[in-house]
Tab-separated table of C-alpha atoms and ligand atoms in Angstrom:
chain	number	residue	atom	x	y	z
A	1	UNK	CA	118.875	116.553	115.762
A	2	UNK	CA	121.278	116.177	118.716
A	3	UNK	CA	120.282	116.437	122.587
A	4	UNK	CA	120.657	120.028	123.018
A	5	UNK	CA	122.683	121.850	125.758
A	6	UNK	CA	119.569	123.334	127.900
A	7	UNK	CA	118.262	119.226	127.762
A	8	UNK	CA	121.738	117.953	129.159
A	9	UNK	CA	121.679	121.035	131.747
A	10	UNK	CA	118.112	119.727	132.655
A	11	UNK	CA	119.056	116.264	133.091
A	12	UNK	CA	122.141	117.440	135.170
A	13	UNK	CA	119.932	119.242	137.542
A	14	UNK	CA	117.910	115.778	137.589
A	15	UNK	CA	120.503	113.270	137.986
A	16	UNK	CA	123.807	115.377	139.731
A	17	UNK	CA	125.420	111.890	139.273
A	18	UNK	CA	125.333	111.521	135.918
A	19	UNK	CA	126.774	115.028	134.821
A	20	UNK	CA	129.886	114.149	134.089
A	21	UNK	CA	128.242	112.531	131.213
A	22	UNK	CA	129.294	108.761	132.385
A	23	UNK	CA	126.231	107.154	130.637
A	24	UNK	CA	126.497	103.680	129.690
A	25	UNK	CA	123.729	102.849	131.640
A	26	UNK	CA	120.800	105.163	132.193
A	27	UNK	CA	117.943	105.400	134.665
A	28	UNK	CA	115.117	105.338	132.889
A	29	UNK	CA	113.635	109.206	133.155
A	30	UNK	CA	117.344	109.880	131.762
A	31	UNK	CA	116.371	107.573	128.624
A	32	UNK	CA	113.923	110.049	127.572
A	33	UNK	CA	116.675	112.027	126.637
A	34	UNK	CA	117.262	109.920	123.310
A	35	UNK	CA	117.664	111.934	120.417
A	36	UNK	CA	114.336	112.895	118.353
A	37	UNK	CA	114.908	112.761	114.879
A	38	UNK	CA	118.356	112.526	113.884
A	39	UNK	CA	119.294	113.493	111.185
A	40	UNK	CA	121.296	110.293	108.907
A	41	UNK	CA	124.746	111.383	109.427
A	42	UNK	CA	124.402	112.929	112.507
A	43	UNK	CA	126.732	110.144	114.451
A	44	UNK	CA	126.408	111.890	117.921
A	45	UNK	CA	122.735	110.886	118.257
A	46	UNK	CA	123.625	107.442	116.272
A	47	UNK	CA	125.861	106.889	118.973
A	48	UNK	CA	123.606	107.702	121.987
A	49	UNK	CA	120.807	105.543	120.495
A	50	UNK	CA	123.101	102.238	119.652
A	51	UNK	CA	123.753	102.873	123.843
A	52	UNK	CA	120.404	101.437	124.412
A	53	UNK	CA	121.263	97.731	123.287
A	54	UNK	CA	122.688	94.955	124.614
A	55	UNK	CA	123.924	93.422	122.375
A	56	UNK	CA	127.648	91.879	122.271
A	57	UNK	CA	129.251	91.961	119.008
A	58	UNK	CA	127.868	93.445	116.032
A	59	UNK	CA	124.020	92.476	115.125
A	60	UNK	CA	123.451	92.515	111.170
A	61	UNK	CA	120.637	90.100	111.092
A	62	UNK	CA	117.786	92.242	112.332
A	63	UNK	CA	115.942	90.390	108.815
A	64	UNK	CA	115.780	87.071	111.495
A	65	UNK	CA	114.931	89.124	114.804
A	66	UNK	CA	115.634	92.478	116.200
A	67	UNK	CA	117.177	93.620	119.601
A	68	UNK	CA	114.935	95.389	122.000
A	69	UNK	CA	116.451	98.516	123.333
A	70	UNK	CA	116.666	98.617	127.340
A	71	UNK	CA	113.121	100.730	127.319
A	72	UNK	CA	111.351	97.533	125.886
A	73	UNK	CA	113.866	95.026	127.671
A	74	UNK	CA	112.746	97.277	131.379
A	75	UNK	CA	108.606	97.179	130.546
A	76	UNK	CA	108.522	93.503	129.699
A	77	UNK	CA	110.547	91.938	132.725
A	78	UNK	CA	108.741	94.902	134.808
A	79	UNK	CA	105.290	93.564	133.849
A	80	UNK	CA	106.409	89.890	134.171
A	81	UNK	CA	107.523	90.759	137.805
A	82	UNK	CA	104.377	92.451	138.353
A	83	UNK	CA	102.582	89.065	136.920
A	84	UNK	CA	104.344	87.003	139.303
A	85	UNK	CA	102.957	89.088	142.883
A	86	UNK	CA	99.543	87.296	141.466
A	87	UNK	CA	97.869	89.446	143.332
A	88	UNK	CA	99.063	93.137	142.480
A	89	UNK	CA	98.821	91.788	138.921
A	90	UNK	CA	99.205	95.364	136.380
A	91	UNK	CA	96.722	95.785	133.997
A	92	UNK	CA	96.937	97.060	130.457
A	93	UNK	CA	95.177	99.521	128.733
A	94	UNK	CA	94.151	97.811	125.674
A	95	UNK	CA	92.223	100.429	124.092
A	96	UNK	CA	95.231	103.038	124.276
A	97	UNK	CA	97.864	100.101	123.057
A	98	UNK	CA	95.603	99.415	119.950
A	99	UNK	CA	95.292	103.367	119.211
A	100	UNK	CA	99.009	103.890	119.173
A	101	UNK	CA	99.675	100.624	117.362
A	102	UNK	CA	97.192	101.923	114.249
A	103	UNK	CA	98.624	105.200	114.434
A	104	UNK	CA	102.006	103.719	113.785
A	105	UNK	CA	101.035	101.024	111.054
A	106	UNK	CA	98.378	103.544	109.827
A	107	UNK	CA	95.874	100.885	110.295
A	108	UNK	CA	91.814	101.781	110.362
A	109	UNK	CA	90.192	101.306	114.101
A	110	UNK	CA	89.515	98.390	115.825
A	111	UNK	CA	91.540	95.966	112.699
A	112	UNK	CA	94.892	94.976	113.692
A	113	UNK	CA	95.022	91.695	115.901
A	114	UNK	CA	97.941	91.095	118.044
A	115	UNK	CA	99.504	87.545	117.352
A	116	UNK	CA	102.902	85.599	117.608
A	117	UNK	CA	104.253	86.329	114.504
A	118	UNK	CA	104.116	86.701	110.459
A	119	UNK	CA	103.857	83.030	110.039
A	120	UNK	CA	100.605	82.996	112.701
A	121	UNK	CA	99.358	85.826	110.903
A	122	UNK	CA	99.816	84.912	106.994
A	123	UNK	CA	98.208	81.121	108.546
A	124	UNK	CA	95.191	83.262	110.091
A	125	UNK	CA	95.011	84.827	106.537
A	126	UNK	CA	95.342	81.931	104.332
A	127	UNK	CA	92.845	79.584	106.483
A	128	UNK	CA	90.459	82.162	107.197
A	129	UNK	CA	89.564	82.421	102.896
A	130	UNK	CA	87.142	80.048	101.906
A	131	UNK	CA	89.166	78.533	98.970
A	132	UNK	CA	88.601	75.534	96.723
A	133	UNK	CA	90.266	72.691	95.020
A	134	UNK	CA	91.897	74.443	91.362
A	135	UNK	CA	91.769	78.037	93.066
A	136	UNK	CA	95.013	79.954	92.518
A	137	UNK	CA	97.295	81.500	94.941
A	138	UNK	CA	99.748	83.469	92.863
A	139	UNK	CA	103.369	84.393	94.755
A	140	UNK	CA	106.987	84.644	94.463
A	141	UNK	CA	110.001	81.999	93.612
A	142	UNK	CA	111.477	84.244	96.954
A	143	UNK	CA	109.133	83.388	99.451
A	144	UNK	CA	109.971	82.898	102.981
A	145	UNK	CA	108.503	79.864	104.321
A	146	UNK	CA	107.026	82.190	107.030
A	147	UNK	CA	104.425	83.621	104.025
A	148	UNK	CA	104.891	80.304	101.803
A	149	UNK	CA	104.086	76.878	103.721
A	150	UNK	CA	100.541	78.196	104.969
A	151	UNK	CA	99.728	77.551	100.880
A	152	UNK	CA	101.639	74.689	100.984
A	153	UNK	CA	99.172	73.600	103.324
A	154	UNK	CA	95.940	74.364	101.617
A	155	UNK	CA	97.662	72.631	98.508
A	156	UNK	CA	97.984	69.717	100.315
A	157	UNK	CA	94.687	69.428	102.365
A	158	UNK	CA	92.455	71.309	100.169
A	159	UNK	CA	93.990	71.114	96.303
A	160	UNK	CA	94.523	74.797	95.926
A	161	UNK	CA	97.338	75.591	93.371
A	162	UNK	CA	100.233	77.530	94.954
A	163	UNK	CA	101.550	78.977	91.666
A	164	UNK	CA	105.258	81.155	92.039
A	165	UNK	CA	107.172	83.024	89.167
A	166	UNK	CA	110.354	85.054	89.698
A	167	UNK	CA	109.946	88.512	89.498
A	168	UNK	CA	112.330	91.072	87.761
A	169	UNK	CA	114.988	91.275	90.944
A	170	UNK	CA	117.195	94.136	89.597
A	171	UNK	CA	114.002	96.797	88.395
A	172	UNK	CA	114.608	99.869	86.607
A	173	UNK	CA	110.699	100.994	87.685
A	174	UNK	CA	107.616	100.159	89.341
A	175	UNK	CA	105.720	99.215	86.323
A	176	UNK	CA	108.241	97.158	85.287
A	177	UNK	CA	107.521	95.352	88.747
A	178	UNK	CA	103.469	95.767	88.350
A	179	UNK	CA	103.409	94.229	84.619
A	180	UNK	CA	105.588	91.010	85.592
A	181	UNK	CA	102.595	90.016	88.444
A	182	UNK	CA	99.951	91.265	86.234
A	183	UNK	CA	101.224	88.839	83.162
A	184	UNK	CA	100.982	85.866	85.406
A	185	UNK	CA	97.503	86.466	86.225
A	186	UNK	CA	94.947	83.651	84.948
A	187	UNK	CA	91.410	83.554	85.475
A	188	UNK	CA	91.275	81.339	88.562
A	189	UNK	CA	93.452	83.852	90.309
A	190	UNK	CA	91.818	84.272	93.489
A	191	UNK	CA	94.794	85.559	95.522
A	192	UNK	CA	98.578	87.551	95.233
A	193	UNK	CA	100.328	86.480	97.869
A	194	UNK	CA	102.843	89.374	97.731
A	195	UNK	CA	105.779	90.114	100.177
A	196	UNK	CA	106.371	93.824	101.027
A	197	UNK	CA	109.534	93.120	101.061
A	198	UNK	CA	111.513	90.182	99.705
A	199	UNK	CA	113.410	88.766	102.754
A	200	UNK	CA	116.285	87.114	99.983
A	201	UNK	CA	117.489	90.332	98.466
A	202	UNK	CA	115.567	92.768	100.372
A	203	UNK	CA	113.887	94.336	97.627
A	204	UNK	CA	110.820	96.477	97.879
A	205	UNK	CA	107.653	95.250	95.923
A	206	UNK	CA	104.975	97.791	95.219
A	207	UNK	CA	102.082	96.607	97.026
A	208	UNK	CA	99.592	99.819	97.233
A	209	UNK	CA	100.098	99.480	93.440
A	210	UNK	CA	99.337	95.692	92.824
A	211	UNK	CA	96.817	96.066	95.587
A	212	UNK	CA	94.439	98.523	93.427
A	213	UNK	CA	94.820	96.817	90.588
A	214	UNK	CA	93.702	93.246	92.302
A	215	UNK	CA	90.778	94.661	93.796
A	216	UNK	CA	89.648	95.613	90.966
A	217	UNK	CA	89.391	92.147	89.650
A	218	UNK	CA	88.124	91.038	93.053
A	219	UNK	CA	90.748	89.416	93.395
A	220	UNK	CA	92.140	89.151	97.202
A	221	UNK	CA	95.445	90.196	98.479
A	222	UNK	CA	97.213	88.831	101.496
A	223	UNK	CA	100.707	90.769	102.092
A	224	UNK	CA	103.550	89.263	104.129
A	225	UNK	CA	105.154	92.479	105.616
A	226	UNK	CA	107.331	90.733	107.792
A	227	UNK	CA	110.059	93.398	107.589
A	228	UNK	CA	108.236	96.881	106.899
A	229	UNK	CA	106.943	98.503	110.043
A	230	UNK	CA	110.181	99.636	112.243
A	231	UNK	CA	112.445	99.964	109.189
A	232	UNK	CA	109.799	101.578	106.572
A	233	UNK	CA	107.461	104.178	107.596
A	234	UNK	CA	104.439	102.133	106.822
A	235	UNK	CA	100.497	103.073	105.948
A	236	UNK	CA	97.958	100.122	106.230
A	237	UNK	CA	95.124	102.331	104.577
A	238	UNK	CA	97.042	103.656	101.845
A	239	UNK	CA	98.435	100.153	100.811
A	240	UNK	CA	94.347	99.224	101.168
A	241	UNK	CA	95.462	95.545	101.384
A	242	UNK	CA	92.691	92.883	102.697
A	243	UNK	CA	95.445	91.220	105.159
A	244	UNK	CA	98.830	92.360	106.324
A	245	UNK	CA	100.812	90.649	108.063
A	246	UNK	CA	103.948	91.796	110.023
A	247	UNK	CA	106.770	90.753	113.177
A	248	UNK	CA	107.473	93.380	115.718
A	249	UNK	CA	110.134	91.189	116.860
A	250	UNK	CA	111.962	92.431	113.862
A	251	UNK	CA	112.543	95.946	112.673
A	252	UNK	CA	110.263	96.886	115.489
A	253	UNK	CA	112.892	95.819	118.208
A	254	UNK	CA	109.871	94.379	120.208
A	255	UNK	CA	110.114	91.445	122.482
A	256	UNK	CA	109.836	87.867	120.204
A	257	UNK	CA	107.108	86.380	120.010
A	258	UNK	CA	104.944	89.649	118.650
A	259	UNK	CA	102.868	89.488	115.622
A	260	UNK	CA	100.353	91.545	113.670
A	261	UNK	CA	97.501	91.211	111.745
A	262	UNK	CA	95.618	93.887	109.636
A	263	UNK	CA	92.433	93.100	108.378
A	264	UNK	CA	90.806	95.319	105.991
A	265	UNK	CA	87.325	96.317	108.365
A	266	UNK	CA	85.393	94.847	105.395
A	267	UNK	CA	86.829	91.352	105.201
A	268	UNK	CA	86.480	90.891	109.188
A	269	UNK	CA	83.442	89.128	110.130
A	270	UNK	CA	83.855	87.494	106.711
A	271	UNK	CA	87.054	85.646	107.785
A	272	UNK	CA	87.178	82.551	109.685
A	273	UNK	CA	89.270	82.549	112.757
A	274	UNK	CA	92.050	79.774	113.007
A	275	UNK	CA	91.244	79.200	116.555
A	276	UNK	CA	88.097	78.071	117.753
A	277	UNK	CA	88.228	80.092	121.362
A	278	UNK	CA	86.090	82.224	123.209
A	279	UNK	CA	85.836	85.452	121.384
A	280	UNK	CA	85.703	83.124	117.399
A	281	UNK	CA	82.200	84.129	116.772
A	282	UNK	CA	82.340	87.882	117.543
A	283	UNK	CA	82.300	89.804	114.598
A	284	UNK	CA	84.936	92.197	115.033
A	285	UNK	CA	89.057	91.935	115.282
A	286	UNK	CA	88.743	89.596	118.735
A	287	UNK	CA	87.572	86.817	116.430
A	288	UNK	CA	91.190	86.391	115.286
A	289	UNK	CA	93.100	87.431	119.008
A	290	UNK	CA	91.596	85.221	121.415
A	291	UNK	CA	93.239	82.135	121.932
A	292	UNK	CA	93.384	81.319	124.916
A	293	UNK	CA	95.826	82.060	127.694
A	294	UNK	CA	98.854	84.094	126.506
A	295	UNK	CA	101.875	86.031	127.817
A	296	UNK	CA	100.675	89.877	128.528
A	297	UNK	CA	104.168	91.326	128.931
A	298	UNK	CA	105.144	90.826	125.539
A	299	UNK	CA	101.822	93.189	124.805
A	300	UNK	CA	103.578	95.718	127.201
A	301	UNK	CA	106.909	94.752	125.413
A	302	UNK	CA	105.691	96.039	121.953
A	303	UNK	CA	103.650	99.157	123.579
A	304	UNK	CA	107.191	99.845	124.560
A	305	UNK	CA	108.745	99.416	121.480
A	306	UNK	CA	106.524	101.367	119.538
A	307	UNK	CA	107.070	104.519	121.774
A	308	UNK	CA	110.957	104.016	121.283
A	309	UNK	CA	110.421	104.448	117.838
A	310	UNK	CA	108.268	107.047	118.150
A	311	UNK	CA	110.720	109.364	120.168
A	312	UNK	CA	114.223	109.040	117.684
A	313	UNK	CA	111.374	109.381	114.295
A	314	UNK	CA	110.025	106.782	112.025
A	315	UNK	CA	111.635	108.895	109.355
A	316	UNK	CA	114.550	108.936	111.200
A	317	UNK	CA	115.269	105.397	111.310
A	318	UNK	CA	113.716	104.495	107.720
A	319	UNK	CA	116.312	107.275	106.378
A	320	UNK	CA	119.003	106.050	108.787
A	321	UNK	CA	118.663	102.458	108.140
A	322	UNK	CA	118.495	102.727	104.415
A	323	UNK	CA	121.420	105.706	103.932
A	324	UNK	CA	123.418	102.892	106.179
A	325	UNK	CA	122.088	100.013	103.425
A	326	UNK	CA	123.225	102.357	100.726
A	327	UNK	CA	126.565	102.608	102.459
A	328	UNK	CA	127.343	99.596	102.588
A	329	UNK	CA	125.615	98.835	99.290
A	330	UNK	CA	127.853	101.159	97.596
A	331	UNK	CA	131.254	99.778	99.646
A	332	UNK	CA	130.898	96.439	98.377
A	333	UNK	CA	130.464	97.080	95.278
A	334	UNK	CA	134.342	98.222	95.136
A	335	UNK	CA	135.279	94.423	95.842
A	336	UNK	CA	136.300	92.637	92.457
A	337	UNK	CA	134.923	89.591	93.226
A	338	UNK	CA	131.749	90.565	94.964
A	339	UNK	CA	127.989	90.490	92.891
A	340	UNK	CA	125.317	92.224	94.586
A	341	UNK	CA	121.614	90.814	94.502
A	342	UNK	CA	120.201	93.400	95.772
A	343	UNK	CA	118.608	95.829	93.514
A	344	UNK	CA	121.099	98.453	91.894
A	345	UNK	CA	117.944	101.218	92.138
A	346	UNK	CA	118.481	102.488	95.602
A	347	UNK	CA	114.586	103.331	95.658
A	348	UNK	CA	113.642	99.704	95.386
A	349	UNK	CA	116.639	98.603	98.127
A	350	UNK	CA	115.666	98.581	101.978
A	351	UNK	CA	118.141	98.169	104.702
A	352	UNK	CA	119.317	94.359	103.890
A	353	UNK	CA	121.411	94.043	101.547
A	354	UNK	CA	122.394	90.643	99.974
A	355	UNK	CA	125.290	89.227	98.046
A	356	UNK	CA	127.356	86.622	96.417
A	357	UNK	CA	131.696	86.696	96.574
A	358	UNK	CA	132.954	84.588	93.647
A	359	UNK	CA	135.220	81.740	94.395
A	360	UNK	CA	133.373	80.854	97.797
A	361	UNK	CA	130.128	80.473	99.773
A	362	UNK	CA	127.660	82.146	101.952
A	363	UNK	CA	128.436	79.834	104.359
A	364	UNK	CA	132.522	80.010	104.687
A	365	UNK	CA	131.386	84.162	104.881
A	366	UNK	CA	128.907	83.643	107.566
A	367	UNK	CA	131.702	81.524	109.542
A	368	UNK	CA	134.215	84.036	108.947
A	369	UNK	CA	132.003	87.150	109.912
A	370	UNK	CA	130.740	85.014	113.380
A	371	UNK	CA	134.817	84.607	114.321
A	372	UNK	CA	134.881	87.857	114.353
A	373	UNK	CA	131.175	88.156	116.624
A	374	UNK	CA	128.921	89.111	113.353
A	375	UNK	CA	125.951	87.813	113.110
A	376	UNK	CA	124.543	87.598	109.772
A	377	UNK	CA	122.091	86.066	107.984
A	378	UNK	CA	123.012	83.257	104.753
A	379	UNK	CA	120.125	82.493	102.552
A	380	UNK	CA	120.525	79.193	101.662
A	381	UNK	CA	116.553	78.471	100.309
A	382	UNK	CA	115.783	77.478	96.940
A	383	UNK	CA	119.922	77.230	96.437
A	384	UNK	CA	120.155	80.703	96.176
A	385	UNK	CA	123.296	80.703	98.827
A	386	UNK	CA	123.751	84.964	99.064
A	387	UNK	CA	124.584	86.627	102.206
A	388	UNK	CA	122.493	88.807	103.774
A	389	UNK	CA	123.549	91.904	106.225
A	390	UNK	CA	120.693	94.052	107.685
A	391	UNK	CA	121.566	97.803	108.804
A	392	UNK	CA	119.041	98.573	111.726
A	393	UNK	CA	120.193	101.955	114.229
A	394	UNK	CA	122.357	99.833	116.340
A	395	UNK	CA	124.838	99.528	113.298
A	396	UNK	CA	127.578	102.474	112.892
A	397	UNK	CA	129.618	103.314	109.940
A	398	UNK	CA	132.476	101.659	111.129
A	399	UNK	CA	130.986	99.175	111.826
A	400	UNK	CA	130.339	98.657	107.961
A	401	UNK	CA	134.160	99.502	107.499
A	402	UNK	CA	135.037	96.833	109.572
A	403	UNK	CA	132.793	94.297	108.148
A	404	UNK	CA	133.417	94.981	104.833
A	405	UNK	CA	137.317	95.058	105.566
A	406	UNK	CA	136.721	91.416	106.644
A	407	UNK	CA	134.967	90.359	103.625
A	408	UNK	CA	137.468	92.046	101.348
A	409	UNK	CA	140.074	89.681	102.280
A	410	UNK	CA	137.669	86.630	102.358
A	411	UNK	CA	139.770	83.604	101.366
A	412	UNK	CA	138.952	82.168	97.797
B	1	PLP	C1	109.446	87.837	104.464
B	1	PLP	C2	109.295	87.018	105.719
B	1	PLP	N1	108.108	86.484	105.998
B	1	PLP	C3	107.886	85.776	107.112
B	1	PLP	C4	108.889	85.562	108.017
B	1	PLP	C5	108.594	84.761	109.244
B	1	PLP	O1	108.633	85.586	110.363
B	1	PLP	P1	108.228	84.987	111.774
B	1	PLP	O2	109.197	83.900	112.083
B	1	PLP	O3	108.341	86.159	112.681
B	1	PLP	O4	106.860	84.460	111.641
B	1	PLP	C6	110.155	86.090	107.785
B	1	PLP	C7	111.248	85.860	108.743
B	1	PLP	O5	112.397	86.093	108.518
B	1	PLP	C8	110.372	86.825	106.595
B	1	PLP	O6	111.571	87.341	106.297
């Protein structure tokens, strides 16, 4: 949907200085203005909404960090102002943060705790179980070490095995996907360790799925959804997992340094906090949040992030971001000497999309993109060496064109 002519009339009446339609950079009542569900193609609103960045050059690496949009950018240097009067200090209302937060992760009451980041919150996770020496933690050959080393660590200290395979990467269906973790199962299978969303290739796993059948064999599921939640619509309930864990400072676009965790409300007050501090005995979600002094803004940071995404759609974006994917999905596969990674199944694709060009690397493309300002992402781990472009609403069809213009004439 576009801004329609009675809104532009209204803002005209509001802000005579602006009607001439000169708006790079908008007060921020005018920002309310941004376009509410968009349809994919409709590059008027795209347009508008890539406005609210600032970023210079072209950002395809939203997989590594997003970029907050002015809105978040003006709430968390507001509120770090604020901070610094010490007295005049603004406060934040906690209870209404947390309601629209589980509204937009569909998470039950009172069980998401606000941390750093998906490594702090798979850690919180992994430490939290009481696991033994010869229990298994079963996972993926395309971990990122954000959801991997916190095994590696119980390995280590505690003799737990940390036992990968490598799914099927190019699926025709879901129970394709669900058979290949199920076969791998063993009896001393305590945990999947299962990313939503495989950061290498981008490639969706089906979680909700794997989840039901786990719990029925009691055994527990921890799910690193680094990536989801700004780029997928996401539902913590229906996906039923016992831990979730996600980065706002990704697809989000809030400030970094914002992490979640989702507990399921039965596993709470049965999961030891990492951090012995004030709140570790209480027997509900603070157990997990307090530790100790911590930056507030970024709290008012991600409030404002997640009503940004509520006023252009979740749908919006998830359709947006994934028709763009597709795009440029489809585009490279015209180049000869380029083999996609990425699934060929567009419903088990996201919005990164990863790739190989024969005859050189990842990282003579990633040098050859940044000359030209593109930041990108090369995935060098386990020797996989693909490149990896991510296609958040700050990221235009030509801007594709012209990235995929560059790589067509990549130098062998
Ligand atoms: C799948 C996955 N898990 C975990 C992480 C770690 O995220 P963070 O650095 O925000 O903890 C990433 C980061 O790229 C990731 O892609």
């Amino acid at each position: 949907m576009t801004v329609s002519r009675r809104d532009l009339l209204r803002f005209a009446a509001a802000f005579p200085a602006f009607s001439g339609l000169a708006r790079a950079r908008l007060p921020a009542r005018a920002r309310d203005l941004l376009p509410a569900n968009p349809a994919p193609d409709d590059e008027v609103a795209w347009e508008r909404i890539k406005r609210e960045f600032v970023i210079d050059g072209l950002h395809l690496n939203t997989g590594t960090i997003g970029a907050c949009p002015l809105s978040v950018l003006d709430a968390t240097i507001q509120h770090l102002r604020a901070f610094e009067r010490i007295i005049g200090q603004e406060g934040i209302d906690y209870p209404a943060f947390k309601r629209e937060l589980e509204v937009f992760v569909g998470a039950w009451p009172g069980s998401i705790a606000v941390l750093r980041n998906t490594t702090e919150a798979m850690n919180n996770a992994a430490a939290g179980l009481d696991l033994h020496a010869g229990d298994e933690v079963l996972s993926t050959t395309h971990e990122h070490i954000g959801g991997r080393c916190c095994w590696e660590l119980l390995a280590r200290r505690r003799g737990i095995i940390y036992r990968t395979f490598t799914p099927p990467l190019d699926p025709d269906s879901t129970d394709e996907l669900v058979a290949a973790w199920q076969a791998q199962v063993t009896p001393r299978t305590r945990v999947l360790s299962i990313s939503h969303v495989l950061f290498s290739t981008g490639m969706l796993q089906p979680v909700a799925e794997l989840v039901r059948w786990a719990r029925a064999r009691n055994i527990i599921t921890v799910i690193d959804g680094a990536h989801p939640p700004g780029m997928l619509v996401t539902n913590a309930q229906a996906i039923d997992a016992d831990y979730y864990a996600t980065s706002p400072h990704k697809w989000l676009l809030a400030p970094p340094g914002t992490g979640l965790l989702i507990v399921r409300p039965d596993r709470i007050a049965t999961t030891w906090p990492l951090i012995g501090s004030g709140d570790w005995a209480a027997e509900d979600i603070r157990r997990f949040e307090d530790v100790g002094t911590s930056n507030g803004s970024l709290v008012v940071g991600l409030r404002a992030a997640v009503a940004f995404h509520n006023s252009i759609g979740r749908e919006a974006i998830e359709l947006r971001t994934r028709s763009l994917a597709t795009r440029l999905y489809d585009a490279l596969a015209e180049i000869p000497r380029v083999q996609l990674v990425s699934p060929r199944n567009a419903a088990f694709r996201t919005a990164m999309v990863s790739f190989r060009i024969a005859g050189t690397t990842a990282e003579k493309l990633q040098a050859l993109l940044g000359a030209a300002r593109i930041r990108t992402r090369r995935i060098a781990e386990f020797g996989y060496e693909y490149l990896r472009l991510s296609t958040h609403i700050y990221v235009l069809p030509r801007d594709l064109d012209r990235t995929v213009a560059l790589l067509r004439g990549a130098p062998s």
